[in-house]
PDB file of C-alpha atoms in Angstrom:
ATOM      1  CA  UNK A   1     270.992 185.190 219.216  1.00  0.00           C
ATOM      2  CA  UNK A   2     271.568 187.731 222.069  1.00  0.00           C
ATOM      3  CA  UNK A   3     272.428 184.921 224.863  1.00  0.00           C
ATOM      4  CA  UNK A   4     276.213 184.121 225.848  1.00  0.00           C
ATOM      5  CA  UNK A   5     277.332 180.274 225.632  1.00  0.00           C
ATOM      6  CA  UNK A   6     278.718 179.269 228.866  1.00  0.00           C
ATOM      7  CA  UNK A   7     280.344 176.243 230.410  1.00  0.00           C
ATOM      8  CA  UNK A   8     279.472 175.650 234.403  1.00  0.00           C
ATOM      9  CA  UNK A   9     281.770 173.473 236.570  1.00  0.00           C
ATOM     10  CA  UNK A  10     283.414 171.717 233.389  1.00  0.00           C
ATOM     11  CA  UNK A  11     285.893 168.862 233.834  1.00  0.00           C
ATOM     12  CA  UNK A  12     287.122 166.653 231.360  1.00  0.00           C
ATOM     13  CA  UNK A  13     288.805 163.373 231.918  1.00  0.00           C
ATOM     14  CA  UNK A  14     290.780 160.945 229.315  1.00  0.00           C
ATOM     15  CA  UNK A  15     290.852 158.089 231.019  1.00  0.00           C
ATOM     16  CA  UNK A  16     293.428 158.762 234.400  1.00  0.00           C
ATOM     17  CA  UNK A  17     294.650 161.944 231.965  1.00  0.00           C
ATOM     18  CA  UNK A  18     292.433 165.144 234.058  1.00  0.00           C
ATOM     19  CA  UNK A  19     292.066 167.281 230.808  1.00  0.00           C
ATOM     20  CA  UNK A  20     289.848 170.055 232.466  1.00  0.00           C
ATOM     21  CA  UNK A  21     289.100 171.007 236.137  1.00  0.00           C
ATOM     22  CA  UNK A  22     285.733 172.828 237.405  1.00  0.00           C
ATOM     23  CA  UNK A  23     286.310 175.434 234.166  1.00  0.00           C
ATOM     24  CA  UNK A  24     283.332 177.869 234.067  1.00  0.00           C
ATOM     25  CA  UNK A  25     283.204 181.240 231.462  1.00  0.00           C
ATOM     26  CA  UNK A  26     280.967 182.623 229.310  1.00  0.00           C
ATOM     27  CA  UNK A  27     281.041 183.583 225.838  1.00  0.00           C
ATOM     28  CA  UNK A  28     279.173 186.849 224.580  1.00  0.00           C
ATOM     29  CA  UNK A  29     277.675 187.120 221.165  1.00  0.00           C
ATOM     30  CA  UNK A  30     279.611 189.618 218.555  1.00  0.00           C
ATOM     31  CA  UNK A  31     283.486 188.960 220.047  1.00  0.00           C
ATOM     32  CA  UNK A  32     286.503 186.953 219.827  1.00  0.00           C
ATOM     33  CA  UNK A  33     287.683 185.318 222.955  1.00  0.00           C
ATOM     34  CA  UNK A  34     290.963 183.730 222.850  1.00  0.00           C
ATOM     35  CA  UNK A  35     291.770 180.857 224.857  1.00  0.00           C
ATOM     36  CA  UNK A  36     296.251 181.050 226.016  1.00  0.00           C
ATOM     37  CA  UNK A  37     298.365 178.668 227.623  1.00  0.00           C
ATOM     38  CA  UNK A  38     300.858 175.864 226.959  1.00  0.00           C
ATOM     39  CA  UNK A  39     300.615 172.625 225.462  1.00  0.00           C
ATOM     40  CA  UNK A  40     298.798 170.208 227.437  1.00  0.00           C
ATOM     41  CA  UNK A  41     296.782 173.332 229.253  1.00  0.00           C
ATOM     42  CA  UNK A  42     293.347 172.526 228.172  1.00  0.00           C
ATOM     43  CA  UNK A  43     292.302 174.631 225.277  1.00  0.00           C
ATOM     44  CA  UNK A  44     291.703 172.241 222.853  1.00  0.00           C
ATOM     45  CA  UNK A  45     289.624 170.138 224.776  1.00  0.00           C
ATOM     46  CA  UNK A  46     287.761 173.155 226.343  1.00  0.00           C
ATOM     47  CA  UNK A  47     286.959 173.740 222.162  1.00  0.00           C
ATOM     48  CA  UNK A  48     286.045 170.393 221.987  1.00  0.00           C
ATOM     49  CA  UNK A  49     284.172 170.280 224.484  1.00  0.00           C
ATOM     50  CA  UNK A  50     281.597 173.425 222.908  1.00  0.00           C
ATOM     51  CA  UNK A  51     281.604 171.480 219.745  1.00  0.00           C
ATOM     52  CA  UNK A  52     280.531 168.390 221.493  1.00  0.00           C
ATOM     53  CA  UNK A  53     283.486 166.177 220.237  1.00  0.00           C
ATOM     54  CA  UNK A  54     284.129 165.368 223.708  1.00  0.00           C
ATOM     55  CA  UNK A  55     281.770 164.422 226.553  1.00  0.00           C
ATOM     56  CA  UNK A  56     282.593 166.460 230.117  1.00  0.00           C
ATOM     57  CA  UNK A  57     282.804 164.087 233.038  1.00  0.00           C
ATOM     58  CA  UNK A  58     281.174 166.427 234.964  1.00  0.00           C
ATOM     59  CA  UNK A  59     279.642 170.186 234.914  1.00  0.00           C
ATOM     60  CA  UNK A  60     277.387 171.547 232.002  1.00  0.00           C
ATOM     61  CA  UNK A  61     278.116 173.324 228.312  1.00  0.00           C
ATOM     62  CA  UNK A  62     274.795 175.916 227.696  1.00  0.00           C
ATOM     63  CA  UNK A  63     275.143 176.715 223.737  1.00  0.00           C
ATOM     64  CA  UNK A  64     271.143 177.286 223.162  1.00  0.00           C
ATOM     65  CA  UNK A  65     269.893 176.184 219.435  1.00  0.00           C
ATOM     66  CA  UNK A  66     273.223 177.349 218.256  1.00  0.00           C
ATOM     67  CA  UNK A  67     274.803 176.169 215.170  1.00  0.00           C
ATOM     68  CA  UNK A  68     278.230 175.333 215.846  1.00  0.00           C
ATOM     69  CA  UNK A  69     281.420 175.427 213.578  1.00  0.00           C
ATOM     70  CA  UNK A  70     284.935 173.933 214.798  1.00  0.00           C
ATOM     71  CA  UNK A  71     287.352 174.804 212.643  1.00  0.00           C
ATOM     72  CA  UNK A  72     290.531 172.018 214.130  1.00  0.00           C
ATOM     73  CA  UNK A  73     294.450 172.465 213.805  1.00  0.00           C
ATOM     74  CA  UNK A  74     295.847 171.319 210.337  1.00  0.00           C
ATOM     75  CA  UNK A  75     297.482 168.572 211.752  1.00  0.00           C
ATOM     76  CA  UNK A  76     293.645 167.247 212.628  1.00  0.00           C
ATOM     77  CA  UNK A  77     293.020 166.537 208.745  1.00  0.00           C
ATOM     78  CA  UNK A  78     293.718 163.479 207.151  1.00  0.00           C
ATOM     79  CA  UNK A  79     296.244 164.031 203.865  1.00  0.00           C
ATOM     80  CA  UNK A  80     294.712 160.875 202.568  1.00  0.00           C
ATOM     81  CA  UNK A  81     291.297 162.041 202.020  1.00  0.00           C
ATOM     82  CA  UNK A  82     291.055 162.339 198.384  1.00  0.00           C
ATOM     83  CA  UNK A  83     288.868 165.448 198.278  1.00  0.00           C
ATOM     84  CA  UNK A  84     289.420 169.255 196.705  1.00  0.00           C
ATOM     85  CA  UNK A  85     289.512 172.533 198.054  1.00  0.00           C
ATOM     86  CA  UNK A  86     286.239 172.704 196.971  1.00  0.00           C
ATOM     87  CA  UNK A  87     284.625 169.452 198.283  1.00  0.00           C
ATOM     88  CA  UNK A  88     285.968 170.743 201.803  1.00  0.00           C
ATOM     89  CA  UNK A  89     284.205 173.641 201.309  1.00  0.00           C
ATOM     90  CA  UNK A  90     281.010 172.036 200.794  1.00  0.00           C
ATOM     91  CA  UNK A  91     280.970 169.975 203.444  1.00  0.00           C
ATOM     92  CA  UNK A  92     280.066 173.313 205.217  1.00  0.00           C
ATOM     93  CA  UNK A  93     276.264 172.982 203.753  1.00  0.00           C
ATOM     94  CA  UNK A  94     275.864 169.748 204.880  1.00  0.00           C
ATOM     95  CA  UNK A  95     274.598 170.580 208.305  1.00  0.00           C
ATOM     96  CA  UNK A  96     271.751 172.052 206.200  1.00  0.00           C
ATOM     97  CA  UNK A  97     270.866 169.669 203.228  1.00  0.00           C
ATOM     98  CA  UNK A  98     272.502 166.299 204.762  1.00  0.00           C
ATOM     99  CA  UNK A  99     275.349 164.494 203.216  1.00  0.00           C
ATOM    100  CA  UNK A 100     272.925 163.087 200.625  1.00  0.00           C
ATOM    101  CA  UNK A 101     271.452 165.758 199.733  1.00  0.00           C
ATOM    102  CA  UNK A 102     271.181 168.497 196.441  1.00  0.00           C
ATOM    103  CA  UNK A 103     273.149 171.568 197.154  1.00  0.00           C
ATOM    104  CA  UNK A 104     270.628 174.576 195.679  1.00  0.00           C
ATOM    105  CA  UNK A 105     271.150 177.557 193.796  1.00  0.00           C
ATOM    106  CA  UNK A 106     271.835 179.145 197.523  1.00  0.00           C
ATOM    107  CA  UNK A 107     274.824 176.606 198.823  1.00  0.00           C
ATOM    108  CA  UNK A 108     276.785 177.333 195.882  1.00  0.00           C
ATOM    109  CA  UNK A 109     276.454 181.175 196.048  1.00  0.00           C
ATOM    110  CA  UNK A 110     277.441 180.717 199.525  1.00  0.00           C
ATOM    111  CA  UNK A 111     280.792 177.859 198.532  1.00  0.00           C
ATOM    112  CA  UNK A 112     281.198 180.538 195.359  1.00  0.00           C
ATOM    113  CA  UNK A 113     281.630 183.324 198.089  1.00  0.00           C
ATOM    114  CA  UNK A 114     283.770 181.913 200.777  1.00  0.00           C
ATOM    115  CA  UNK A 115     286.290 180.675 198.047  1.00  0.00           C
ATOM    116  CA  UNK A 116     286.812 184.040 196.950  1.00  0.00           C
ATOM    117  CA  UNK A 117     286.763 185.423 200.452  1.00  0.00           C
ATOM    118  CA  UNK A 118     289.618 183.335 201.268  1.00  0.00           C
ATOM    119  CA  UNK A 119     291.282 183.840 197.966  1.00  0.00           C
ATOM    120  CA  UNK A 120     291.436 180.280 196.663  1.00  0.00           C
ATOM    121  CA  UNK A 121     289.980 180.617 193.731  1.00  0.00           C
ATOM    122  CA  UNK A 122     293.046 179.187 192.041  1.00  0.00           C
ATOM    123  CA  UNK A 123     293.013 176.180 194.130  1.00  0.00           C
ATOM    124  CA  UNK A 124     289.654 175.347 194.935  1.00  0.00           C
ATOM    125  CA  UNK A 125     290.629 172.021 192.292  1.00  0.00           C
ATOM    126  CA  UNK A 126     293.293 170.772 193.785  1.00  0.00           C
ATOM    127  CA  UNK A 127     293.475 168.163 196.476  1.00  0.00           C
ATOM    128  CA  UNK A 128     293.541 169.296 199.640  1.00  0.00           C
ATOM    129  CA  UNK A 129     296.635 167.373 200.837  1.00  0.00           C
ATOM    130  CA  UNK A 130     298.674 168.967 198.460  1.00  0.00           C
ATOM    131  CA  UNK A 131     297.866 172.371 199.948  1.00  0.00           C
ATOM    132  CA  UNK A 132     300.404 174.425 202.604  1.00  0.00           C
ATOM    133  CA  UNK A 133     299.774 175.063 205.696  1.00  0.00           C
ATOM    134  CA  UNK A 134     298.312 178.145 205.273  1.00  0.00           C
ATOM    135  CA  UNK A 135     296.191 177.647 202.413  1.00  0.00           C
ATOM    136  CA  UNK A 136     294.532 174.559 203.715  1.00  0.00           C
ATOM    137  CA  UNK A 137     293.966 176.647 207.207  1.00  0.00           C
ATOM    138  CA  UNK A 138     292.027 178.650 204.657  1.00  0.00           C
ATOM    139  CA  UNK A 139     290.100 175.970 203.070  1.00  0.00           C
ATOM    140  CA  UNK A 140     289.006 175.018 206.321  1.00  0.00           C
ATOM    141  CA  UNK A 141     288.061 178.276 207.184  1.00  0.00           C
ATOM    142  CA  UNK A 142     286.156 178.970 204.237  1.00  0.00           C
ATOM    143  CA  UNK A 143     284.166 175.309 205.469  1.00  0.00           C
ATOM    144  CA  UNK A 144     283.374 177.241 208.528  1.00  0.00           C
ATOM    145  CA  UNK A 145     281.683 180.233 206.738  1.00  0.00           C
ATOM    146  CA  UNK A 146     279.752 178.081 204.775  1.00  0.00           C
ATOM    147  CA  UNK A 147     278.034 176.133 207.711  1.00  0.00           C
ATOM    148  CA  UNK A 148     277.248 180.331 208.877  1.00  0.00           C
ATOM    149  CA  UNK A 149     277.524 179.186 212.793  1.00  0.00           C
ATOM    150  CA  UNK A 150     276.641 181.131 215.557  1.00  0.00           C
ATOM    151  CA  UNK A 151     279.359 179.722 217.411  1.00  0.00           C
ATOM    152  CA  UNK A 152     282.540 180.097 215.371  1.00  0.00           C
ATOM    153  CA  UNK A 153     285.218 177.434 217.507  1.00  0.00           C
ATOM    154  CA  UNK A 154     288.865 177.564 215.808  1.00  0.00           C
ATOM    155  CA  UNK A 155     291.717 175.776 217.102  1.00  0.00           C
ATOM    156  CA  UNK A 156     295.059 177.360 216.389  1.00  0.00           C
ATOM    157  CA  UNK A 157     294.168 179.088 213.540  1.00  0.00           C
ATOM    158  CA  UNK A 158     296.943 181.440 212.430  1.00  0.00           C
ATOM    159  CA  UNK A 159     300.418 179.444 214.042  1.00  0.00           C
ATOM    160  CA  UNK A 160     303.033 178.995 211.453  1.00  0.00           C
ATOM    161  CA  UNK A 161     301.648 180.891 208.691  1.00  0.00           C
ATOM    162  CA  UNK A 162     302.899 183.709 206.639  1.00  0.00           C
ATOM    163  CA  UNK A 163     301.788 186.967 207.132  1.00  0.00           C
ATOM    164  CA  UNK A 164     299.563 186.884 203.954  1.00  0.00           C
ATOM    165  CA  UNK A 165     297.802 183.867 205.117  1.00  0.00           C
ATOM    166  CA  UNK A 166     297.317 185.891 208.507  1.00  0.00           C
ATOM    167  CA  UNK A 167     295.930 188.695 207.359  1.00  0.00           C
ATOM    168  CA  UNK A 168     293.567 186.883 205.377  1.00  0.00           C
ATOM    169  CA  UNK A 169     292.330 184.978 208.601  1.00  0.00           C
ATOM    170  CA  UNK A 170     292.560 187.709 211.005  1.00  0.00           C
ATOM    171  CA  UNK A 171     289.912 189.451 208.907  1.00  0.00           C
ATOM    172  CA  UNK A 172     287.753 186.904 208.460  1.00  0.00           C
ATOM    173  CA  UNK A 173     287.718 186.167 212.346  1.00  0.00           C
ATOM    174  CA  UNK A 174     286.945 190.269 212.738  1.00  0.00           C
ATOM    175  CA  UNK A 175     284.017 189.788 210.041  1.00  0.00           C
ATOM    176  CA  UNK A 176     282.263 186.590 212.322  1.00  0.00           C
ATOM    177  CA  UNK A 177     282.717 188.339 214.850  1.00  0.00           C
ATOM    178  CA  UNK A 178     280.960 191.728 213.617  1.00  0.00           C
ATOM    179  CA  UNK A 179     278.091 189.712 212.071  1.00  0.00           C
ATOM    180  CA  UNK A 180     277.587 188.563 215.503  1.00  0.00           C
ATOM    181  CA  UNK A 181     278.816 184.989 215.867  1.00  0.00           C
ATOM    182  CA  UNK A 182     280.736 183.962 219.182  1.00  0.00           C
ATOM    183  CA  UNK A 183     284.433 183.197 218.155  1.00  0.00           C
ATOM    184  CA  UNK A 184     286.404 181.199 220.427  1.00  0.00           C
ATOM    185  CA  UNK A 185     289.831 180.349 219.367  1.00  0.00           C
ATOM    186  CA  UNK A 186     292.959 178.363 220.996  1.00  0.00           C
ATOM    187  CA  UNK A 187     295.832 180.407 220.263  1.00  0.00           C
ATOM    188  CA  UNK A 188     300.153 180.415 221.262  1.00  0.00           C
ATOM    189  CA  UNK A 189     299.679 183.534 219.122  1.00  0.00           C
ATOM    190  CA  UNK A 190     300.342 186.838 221.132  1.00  0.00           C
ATOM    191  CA  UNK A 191     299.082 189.056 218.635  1.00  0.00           C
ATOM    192  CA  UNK A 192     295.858 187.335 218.413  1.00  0.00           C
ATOM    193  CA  UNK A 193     295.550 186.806 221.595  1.00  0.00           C
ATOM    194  CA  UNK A 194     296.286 190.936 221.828  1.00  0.00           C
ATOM    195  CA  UNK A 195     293.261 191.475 219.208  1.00  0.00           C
ATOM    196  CA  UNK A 196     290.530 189.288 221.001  1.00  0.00           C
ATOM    197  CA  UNK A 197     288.028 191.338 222.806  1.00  0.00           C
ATOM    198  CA  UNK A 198     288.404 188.889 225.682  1.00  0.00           C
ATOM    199  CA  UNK A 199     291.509 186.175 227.156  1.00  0.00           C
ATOM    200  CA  UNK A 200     291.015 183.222 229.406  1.00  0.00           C
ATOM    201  CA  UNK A 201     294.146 181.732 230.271  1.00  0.00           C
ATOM    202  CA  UNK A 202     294.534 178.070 231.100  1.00  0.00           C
ATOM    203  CA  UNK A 203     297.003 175.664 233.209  1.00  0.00           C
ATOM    204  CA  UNK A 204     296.875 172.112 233.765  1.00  0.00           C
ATOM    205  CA  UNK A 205     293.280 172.001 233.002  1.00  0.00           C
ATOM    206  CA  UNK A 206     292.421 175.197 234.912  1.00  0.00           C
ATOM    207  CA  UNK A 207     291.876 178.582 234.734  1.00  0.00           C
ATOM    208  CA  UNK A 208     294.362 180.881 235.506  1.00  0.00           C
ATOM    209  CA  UNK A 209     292.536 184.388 234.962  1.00  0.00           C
ATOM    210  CA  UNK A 210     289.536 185.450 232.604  1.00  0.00           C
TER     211      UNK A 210
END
């Protein structure tokens, strides 16, 4: 798809808690945007809010017939979810065959392929809990380029890690991007933030320049 995703006029409200205020950018097919500010500034819901986790309370989100991946912060995850590395991973079809239903000769070429893009080919047994940080960012990762969205949404996706683990990441975000997805990430990250083709910065629910 050729056509930017934009939000209009977006606001987001938790309750009393104003999460967003009259927020409106666009998003161009084929680039990273990265989304900077502080705890509490909004970019996390402004994610959630193009994944359609979380309802505005007022203003519009325009994603066209776009398959969307969101790609949350580990901490999102729940350790007690007795799954692999692999299961994770093929969760990423499921937007395609339903939770019920066979994966083909095609879904496992594709989990076969993002496991050994993210280089977890050693681990794609073990449970994810027992994963670090870094590799289970991968795993997660590896989910997203499985579902193959158009709209890649990833919320802090390289904080904390070693610079292995970022390497591997930063590539992979370069390679959506080139294949013409729409990446959108939430980063505290300067040098990712550096690399993005574009910035929106956000305070209190607002934005502060684009």
């Amino acid at each position: 798809m050729s056509e930017s995703v934009s939000v209009q006029s977006l606001s987001v409200a938790y309750g009393s808690t104003i999460a967003l205020t009259d927020v409106s950018a666009s998003f161009v097919p084929g680039t990273v945007t990265a989304l900077v500010g502080h705890n509490g500034s909004g970019k996390s819901t402004l994610l959630q809010a193009l994944a359609g986790i979380v309802r505005p309370t007022s203003g519009t989100v325009n994603l066209g017939r776009r398959c969307v991946s969101y790609v949350p912060q580990r901490s999102d995850v729940n350790d007690r979810m007795p799954v692999s590395v692999r299961e994770v991973i093929e969760m990423g079809t499921w937007p395609r065959r339903g939770i019920l239903g066979r994966a083909g000769s095609d879904d496992r070429k594709s989990v076969d392929a993002a496991i050994a893009r993210l280089q977890l080919t050693e681990l794609h047994s073990r449970r994810l809990s027992t994963l670090s940080g870094g590799q289970r960012q991968r795993a997660l990762l590896a989910q997203a380029l499985v579902e193959r969205g158009d709209l890649v949404l990833l919320d802090e996706p390289t904080t904390g890690l070693d610079a292995e683990a970022r390497e591997i990441i930063d590539s992979v975000i370069d390679d959506e991007a080139a294949r013409g997805a729409i990446v959108v990430m939430a980063t505290h990250d300067a040098d990712d933030a550096r690399r993005a083709h574009a910035r929106i910065a956000l305070g209190r629910g607002e934005i502060l320049n684009s």
